[in-house]
Tab-separated table of C-alpha atoms and ligand atoms in Angstrom:
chain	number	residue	atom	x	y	z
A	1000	UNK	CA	85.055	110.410	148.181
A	1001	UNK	CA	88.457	109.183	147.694
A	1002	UNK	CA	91.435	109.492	149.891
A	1003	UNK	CA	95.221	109.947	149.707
A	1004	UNK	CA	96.483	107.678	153.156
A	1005	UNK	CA	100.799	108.659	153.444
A	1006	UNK	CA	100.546	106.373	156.537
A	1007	UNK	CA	103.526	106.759	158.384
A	1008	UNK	CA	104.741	109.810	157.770
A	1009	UNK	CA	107.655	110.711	160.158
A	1010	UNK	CA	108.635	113.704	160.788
A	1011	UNK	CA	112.224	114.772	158.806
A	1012	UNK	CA	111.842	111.685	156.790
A	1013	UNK	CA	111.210	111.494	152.989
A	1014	UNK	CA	110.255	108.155	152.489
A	1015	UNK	CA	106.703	107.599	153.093
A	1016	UNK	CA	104.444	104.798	152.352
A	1017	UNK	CA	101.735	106.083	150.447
A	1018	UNK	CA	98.317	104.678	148.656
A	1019	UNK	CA	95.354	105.970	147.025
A	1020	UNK	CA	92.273	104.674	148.223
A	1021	UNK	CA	90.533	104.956	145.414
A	1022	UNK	CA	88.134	101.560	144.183
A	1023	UNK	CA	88.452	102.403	140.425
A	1024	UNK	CA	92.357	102.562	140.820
A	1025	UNK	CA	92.759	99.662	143.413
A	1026	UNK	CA	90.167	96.937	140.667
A	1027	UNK	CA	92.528	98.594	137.293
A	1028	UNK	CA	96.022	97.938	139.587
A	1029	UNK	CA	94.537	94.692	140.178
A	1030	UNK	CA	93.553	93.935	137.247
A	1031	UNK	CA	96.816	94.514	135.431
A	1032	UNK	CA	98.646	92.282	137.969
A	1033	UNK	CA	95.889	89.979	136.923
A	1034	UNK	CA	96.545	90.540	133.322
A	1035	UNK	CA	100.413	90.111	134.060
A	1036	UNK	CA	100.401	86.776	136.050
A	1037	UNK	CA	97.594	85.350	134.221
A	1038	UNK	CA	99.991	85.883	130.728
A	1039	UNK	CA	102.831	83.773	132.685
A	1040	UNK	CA	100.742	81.345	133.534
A	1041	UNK	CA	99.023	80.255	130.289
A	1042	UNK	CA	102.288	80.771	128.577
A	1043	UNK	CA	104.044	78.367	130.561
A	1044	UNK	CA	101.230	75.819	130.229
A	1045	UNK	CA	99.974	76.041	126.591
A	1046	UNK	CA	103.363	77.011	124.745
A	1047	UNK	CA	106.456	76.890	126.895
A	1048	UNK	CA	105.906	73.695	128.799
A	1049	UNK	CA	104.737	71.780	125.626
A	1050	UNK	CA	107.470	72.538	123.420
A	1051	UNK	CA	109.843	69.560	122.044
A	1052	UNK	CA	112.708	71.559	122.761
A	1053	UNK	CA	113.436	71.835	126.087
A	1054	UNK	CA	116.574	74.667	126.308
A	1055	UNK	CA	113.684	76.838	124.556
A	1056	UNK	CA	111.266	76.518	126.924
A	1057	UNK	CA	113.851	77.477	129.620
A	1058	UNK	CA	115.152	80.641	127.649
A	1059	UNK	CA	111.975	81.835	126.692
A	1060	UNK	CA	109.933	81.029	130.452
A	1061	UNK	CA	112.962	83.154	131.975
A	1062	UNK	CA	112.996	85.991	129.851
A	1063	UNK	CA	109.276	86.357	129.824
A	1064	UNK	CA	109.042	86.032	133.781
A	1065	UNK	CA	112.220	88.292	134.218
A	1066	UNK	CA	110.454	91.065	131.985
A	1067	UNK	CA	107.015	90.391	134.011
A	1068	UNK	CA	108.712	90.401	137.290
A	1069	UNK	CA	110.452	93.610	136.755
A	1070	UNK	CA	107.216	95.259	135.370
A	1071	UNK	CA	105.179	94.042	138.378
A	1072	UNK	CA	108.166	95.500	140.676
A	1073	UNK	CA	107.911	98.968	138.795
A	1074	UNK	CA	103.937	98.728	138.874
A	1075	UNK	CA	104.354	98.432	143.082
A	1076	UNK	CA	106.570	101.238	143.285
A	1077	UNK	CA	105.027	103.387	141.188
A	1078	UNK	CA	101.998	102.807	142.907
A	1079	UNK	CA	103.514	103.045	146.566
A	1080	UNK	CA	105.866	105.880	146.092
A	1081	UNK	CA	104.722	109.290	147.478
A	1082	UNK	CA	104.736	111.244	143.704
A	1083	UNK	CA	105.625	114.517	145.014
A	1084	UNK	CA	102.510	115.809	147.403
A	1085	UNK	CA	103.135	118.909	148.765
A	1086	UNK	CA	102.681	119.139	152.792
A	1087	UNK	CA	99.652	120.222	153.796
A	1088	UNK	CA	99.812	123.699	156.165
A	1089	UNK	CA	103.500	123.999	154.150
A	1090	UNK	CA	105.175	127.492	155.090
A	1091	UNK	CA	103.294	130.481	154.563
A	1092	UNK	CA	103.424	132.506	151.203
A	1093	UNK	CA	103.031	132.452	148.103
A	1094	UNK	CA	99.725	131.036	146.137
A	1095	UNK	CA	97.565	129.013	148.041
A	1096	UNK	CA	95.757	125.420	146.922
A	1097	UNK	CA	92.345	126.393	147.286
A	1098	UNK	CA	90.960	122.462	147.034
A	1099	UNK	CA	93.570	121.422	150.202
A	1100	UNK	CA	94.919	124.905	151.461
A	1101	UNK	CA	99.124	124.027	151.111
A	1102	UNK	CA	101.317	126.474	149.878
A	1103	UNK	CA	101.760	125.615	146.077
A	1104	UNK	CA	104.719	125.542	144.749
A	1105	UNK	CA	105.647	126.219	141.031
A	1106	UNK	CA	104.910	123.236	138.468
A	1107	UNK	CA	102.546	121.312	140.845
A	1108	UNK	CA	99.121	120.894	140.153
A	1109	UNK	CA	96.128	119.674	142.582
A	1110	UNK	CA	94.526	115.629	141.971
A	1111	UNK	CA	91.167	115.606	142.125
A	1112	UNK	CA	91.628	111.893	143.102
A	1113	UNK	CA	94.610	112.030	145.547
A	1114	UNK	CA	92.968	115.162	147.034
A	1115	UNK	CA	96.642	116.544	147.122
A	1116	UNK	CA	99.029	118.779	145.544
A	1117	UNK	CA	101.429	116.781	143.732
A	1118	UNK	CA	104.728	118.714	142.185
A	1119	UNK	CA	105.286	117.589	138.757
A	1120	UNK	CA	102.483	115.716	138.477
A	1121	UNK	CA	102.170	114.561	135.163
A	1122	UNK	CA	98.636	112.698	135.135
A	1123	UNK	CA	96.584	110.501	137.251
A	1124	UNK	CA	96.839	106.467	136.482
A	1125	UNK	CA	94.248	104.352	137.312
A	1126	UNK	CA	96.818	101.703	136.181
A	1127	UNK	CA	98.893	101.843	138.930
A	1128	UNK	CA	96.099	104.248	141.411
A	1129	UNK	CA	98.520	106.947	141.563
A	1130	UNK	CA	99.539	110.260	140.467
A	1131	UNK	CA	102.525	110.392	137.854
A	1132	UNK	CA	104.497	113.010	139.195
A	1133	UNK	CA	108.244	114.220	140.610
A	1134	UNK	CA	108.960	110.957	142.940
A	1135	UNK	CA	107.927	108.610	141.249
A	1136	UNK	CA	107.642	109.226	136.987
A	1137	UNK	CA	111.540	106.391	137.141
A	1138	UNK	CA	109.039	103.596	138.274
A	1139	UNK	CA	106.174	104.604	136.276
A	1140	UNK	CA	108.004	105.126	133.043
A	1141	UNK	CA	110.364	101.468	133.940
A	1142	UNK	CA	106.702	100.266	134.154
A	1143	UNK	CA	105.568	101.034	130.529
A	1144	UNK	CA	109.208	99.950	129.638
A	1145	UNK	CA	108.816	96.454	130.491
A	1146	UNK	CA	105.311	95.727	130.079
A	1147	UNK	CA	106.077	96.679	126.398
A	1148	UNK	CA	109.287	94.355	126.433
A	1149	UNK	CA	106.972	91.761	128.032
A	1150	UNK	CA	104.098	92.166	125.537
A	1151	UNK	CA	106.625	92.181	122.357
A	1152	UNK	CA	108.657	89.366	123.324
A	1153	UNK	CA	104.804	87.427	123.755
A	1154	UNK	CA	103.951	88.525	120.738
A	1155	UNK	CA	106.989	87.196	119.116
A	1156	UNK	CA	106.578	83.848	120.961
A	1157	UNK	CA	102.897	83.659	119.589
A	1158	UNK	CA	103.600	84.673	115.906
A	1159	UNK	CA	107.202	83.142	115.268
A	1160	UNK	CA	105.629	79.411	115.184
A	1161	UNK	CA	102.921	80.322	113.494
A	1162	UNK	CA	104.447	82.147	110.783
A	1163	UNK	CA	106.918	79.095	110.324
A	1164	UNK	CA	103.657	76.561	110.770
A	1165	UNK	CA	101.993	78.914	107.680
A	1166	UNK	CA	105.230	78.791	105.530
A	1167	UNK	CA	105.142	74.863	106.174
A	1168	UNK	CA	101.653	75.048	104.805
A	1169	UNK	CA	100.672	74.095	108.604
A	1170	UNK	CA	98.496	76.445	109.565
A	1171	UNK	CA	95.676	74.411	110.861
A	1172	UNK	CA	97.785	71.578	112.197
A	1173	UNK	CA	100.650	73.191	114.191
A	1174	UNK	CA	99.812	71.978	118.094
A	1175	UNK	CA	102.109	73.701	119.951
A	1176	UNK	CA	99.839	76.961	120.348
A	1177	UNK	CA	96.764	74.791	120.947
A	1178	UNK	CA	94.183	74.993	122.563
A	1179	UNK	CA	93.005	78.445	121.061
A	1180	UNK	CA	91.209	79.887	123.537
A	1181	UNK	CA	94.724	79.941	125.094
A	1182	UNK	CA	95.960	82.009	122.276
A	1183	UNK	CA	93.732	84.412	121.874
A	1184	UNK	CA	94.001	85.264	125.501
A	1185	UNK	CA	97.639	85.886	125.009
A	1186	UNK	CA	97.105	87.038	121.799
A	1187	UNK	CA	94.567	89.879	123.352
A	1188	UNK	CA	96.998	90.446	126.283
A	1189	UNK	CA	100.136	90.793	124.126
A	1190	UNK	CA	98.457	93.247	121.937
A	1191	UNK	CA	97.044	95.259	124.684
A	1192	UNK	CA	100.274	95.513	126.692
A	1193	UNK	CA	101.858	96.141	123.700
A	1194	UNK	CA	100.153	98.898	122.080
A	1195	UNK	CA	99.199	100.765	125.452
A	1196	UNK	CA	102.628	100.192	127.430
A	1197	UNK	CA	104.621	101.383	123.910
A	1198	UNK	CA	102.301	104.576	123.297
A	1199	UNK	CA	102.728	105.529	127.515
A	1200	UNK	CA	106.397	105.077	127.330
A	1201	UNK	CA	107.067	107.038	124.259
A	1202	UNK	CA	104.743	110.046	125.846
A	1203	UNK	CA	106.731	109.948	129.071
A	1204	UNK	CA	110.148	109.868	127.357
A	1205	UNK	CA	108.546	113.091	125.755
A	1206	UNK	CA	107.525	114.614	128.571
A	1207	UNK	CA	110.943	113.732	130.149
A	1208	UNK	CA	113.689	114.823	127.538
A	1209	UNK	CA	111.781	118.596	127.227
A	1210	UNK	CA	110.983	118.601	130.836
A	1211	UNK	CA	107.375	119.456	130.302
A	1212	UNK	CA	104.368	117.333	131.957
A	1213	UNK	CA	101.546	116.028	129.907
A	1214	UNK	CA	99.901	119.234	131.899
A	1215	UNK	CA	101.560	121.495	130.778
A	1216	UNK	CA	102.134	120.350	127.464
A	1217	UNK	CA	97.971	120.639	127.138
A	1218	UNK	CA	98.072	124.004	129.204
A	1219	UNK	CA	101.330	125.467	126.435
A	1220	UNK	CA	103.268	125.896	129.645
A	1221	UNK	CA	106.938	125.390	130.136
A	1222	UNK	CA	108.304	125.895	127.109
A	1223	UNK	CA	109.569	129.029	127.615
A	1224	UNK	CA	111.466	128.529	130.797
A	1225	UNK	CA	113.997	126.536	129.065
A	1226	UNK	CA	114.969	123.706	131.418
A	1227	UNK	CA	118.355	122.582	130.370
A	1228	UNK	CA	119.333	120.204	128.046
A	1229	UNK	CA	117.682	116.621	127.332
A	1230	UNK	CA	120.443	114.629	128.696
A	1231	UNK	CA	120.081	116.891	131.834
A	1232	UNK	CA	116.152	116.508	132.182
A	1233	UNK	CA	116.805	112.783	131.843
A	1234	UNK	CA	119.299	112.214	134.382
A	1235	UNK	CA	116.961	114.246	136.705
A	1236	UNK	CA	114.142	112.044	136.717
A	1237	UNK	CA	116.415	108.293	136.330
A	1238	UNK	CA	119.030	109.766	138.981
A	1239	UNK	CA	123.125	110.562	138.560
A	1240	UNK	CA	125.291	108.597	136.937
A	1241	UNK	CA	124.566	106.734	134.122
A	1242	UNK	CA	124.653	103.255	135.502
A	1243	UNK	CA	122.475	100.085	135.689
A	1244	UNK	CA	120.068	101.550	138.824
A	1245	UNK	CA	118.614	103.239	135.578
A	1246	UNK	CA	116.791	100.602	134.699
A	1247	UNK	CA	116.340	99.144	138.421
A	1248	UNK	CA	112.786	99.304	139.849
A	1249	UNK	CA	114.838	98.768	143.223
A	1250	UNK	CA	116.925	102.007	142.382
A	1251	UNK	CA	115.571	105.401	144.332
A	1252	UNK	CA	116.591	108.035	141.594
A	1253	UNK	CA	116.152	110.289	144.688
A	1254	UNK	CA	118.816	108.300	146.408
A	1255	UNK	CA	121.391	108.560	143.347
A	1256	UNK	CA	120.600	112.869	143.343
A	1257	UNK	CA	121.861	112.422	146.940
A	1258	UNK	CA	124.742	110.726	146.497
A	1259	UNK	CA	125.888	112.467	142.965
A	1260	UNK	CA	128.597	115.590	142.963
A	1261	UNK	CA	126.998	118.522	144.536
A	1262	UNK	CA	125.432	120.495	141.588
A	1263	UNK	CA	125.325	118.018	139.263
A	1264	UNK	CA	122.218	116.153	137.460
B	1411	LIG	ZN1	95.843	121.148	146.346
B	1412	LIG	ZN1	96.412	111.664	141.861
C-alpha cells in the first residue's frame, strides 16, 4: 500500500516537504528525468558538438539545456510540494473523509494513491508521483510548459538540417545527424515530450482560466458557482502581479498571494 510521507511537518508552518512513496510514481519520475538528461546528452554529442559552426552549437546547447533545466526544476517542485492535503483530525464539522477521517473541505477530493485529501486536486501524475492540486498546479503546469518548449525546439534542431539536406538532394549523405540510432532516440523523445507535454499544458490552462479541475469537469461540477473572471482564476494559481516569478519554478505563487494588496488576486 502506498504512502503519503509530509516529513517535517512543523507545527504553524506551511511549507512542508512532502513525497509519495509510491514505486510506479518514483520509476515514471525517474524515468522522465532519464528521458530529459539522456535528450541533452545525445544532443550535445551527435548534433551540437559535431556541427561546423561553432556559435550554433553554443546557441542551440544553451537554449536546449536552459529549457531542460527549468523543466527538471518544475518536475522537482511539483513533485515535492505539498498539493493541498487537508490535515488529518482538521476541526470538527462539516462532511467527513470517510477513506482518512479529516474534515473535507469544499472542492477537495480524496487520492487513492496519496491516501489524503487534497483541495483542488486536479488528478494524480505518475509523472511527477504527485497529486495535481491547489499548491502546487504553477510547477506542474511550468512543467508541461517547458518540456513542450524543450521537445519543439529538439524537434526543430532534428528536422531543420534535414529538411535543408532533402532540398539539397542530400538526404542520405547529410552527417551531421549521424549515427541514426542517435536520431531516432531524439526523434522518439522529441515527439513524445512534445505531443504529451503540449496536450497536458493546454488541459491545465483549461482547467485554470474556468477554474474547474479535470474532476470536476468529468463530475459537471463547478460551473455554476461562477468563479470570477479568467484573468482572476489565472493570477490565483501563478500568484499576484504579473511579473517574471510567473514563469519561475523558484517562484512560490503562495508567497506572491502573501505579499499582494490585501483582497486582491
Ligand atoms: Zn480523504
Ligand atoms: Zn495523489
Amino acid at each position: 500500500m502506498q504512502a503519503c510521507v509530509p516529513a517535517l511537518e512543523a507545527p504553524g508552518r506551511t511549507r512542508r516537504v512532502w513525497f509519495v512513496c509510491d514505486v510506479l510514481g518514483i520509476a515514471c519520475a525517474a524515468g522522465t528525468w532519464v528521458l530529459v538528461l539522456g535528450a541533452a546528452g545525445v544532443l550535445l554529442r551527435a548534433l551540437l558538438l559535431p556541427a561546423r559552426d561553432a556559435a550554433y552549437g553554443v546557441a542551440h546547447g544553451a537554449l536546449f539545456h536552459l529549457l531542460a533545466f527549468l523543466a527538471l526544476a518544475a518536475h522537482e517542485r511539483a513533485m515535492l510540494t505539498d498539493p493541498g492535503s487537508v490535515p488529518l483530525g482538521a476541526a470538527p464539522g462539516g462532511p467527513r473523509c470517510p477513506l482518512c477521517g479529516c474534515a473535507r473541505p469544499p472542492r477537495a477530493n480524496h487520492c487513492m494513491v496519496c491516501q489524503r485529501c487534497i483541495r483542488k486536486m486536479d488528478h494524480h501524475c505518475p509523472w511527477v508521483n504527485n497529486c495535481v492540486g491547489e499548491d502546487n498546479q504553477k510547477y506542474f503546469l511550468l512543467f508541461t510548459l517547458y518540456t513542450a518548449l524543450g521537445s519543439l525546439h529538439l524537434l526543430l534542431l532534428l528536422a531543420v538540417p534535414a529538411l535543408r539536406g532533402y532540398a539539397r538532394g542530400e538526404w542520405d549523405s547529410h552527417s551531421t545527424l549521424t549515427p541514426r540510432a542517435s536520431l531516432v532516440f531524439l526523434l522518439l523523445v522529441a515527439l513524445k515530450g512534445f505531443l504529451f507535454a503540449s496536450a497536458m499544458f493546454a488541459t491545465q490552462m483549461h482547467a485554470i482560466c474556468t477554474d474547474r479541475t479535470r474532476i470536476e469537469q468529468l463530475q459537471r461540477e463547478g460551473a455554476e458557482q461562477g468563479r470570477g473572471s479568467t484573468w482572476m482564476n489565472v493570477k490565483a494559481v501563478l500568484g499576484h502581479p504579473l511579473s517574471l516569478a510567473w514563469i519561475s519554478p523558484f517562484a512560490s505563487p503562495q508567497a506572491q498571494r502573501a505579499r499582494g494588496p490585501r483582497g486582491v488576486v
